[in-house]
Short mmCIF file of C-alpha atoms in Angstrom, two decimals:
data_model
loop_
_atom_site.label_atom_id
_atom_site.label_comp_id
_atom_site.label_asym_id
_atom_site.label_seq_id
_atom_site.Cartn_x
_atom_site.Cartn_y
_atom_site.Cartn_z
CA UNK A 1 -21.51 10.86 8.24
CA UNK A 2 -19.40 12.39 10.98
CA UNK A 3 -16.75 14.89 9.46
CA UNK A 4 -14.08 13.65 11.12
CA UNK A 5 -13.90 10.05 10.47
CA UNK A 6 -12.28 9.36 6.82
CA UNK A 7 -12.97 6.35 5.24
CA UNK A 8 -9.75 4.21 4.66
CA UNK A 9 -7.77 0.72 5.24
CA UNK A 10 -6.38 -1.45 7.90
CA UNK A 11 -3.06 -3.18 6.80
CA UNK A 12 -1.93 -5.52 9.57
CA UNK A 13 1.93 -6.33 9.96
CA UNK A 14 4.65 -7.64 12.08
CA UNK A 15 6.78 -4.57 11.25
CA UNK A 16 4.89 -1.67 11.41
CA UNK A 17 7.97 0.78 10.58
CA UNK A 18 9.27 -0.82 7.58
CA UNK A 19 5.63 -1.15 6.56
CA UNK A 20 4.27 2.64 7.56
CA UNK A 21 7.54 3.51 5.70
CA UNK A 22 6.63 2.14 2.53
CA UNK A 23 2.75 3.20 2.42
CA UNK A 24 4.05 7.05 3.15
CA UNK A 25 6.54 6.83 0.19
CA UNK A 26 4.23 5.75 -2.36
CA UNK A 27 0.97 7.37 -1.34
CA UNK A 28 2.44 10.39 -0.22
CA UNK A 29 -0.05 10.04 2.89
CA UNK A 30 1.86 11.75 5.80
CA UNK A 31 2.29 9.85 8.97
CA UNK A 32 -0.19 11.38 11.71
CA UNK A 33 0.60 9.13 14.28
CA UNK A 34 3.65 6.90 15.03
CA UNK A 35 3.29 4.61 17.97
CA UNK A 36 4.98 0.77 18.61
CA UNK A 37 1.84 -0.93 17.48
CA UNK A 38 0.12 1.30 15.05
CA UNK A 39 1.09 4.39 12.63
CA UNK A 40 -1.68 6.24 10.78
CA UNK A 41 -1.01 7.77 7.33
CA UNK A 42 -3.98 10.18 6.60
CA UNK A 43 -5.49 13.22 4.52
CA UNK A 44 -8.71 15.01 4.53
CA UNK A 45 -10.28 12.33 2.77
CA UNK A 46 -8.51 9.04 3.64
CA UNK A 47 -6.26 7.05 6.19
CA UNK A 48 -4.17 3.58 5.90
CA UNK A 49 -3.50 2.40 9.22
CA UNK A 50 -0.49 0.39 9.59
CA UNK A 51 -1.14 -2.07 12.87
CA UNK A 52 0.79 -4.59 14.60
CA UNK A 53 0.24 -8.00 15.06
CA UNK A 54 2.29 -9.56 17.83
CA UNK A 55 2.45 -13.13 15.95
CA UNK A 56 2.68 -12.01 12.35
CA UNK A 57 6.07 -13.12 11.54
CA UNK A 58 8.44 -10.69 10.19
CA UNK A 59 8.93 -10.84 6.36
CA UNK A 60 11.74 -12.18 4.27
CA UNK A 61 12.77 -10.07 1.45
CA UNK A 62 11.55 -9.66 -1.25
CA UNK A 63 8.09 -10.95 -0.10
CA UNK A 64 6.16 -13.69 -1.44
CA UNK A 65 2.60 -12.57 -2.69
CA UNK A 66 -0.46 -13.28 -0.79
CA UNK A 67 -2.14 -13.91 -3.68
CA UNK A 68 -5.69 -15.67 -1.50
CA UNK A 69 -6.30 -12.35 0.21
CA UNK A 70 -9.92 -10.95 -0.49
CA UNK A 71 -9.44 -7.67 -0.60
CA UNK A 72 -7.00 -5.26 -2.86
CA UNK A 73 -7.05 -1.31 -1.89
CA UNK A 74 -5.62 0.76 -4.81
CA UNK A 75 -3.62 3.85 -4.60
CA UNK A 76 -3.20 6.76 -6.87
CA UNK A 77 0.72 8.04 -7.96
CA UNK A 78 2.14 10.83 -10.39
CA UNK A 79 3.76 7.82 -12.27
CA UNK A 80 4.05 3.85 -12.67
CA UNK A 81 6.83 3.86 -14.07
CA UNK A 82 8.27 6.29 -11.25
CA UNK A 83 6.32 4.07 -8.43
CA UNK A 84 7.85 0.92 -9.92
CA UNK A 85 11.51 2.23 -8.84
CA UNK A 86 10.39 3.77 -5.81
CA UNK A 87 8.58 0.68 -4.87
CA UNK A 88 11.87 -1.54 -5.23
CA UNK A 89 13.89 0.69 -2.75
CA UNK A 90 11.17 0.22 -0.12
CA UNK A 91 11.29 -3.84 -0.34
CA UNK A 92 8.17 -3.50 -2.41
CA UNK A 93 7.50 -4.00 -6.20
CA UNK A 94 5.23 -3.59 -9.04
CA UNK A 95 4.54 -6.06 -11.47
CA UNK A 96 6.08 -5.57 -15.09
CA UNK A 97 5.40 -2.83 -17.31
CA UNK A 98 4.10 -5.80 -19.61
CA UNK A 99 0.87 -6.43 -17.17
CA UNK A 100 -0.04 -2.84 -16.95
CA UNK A 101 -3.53 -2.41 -17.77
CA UNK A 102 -5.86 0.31 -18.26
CA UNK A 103 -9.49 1.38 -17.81
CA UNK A 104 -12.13 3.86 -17.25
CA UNK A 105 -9.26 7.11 -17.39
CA UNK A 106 -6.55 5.02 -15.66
CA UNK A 107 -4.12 3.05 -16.53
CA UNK A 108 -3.24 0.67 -13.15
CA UNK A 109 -0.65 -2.14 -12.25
CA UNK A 110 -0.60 -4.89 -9.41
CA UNK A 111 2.22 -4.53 -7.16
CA UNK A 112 3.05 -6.39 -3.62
CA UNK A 113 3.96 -3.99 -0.42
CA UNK A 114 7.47 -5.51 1.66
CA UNK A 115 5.04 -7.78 3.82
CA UNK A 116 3.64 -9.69 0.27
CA UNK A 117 -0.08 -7.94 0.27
CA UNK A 118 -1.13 -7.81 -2.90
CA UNK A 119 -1.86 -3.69 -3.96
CA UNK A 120 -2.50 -1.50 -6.98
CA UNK A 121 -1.48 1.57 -8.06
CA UNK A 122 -3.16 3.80 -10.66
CA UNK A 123 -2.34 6.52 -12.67
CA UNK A 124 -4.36 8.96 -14.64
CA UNK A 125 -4.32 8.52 -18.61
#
């Protein structure tokens, strides 16, 4: 595999800032690039790319889940309980405390990013 291509996620949007703005405050991925259709939040090993969609209508807060998408990516964070509150700040949120659930060293919780994707974010037991 070439060195420089990470492997990593495509989150389309019809508000790329609000949405890049979110993603870099939870993951803690840096923005790399910042353009009017597209930001890219990356480290050595991964990337979210934040892309526009011209049509994608712009969300109303707080966002209704997508619940029939196919895919979930999951994120790692210091905290739930700390990603919880950040999440609610950023027009995002995590489900409760109460549907927290853990596994294989982690303990993980669904949440839903400002534009109603359905995420999850894990921490380590």
């Amino acid at each position: 595999m070439p060195t420089n291509i990470r492997p990593g996620v495509v989150i389309f949007t019809g508000n790329v800032e609000r949405l890049a703005k979110f993603y870099e405050a939870m993951t803690g991925l840096p923005v790399q690039v910042a353009a009017n259709d597209h930001a890219v939040l990356a480290s050595e090993t991964f990337e979210v790319v934040i892309h526009s969609l011209p049509r994608e209508p712009q969300v109303a807060e707080p966002s209704v889940a997508r619940e029939d998408n196919h895919l979930k990516p999951f994120f790692p964070v210091p905290s739930l309980s700390q990603a919880r509150e950040k999440a609610s700040q950023l027009g995002g949120r995590l489900r409760p405390q109460s549907a927290e659930w853990s596994a294989r060293g982690f303990r993980a919780c669904e949440a839903i990013d400002p534009d109603g994707n359905v995420i999850q974010f894990r921490e380590d037991l």
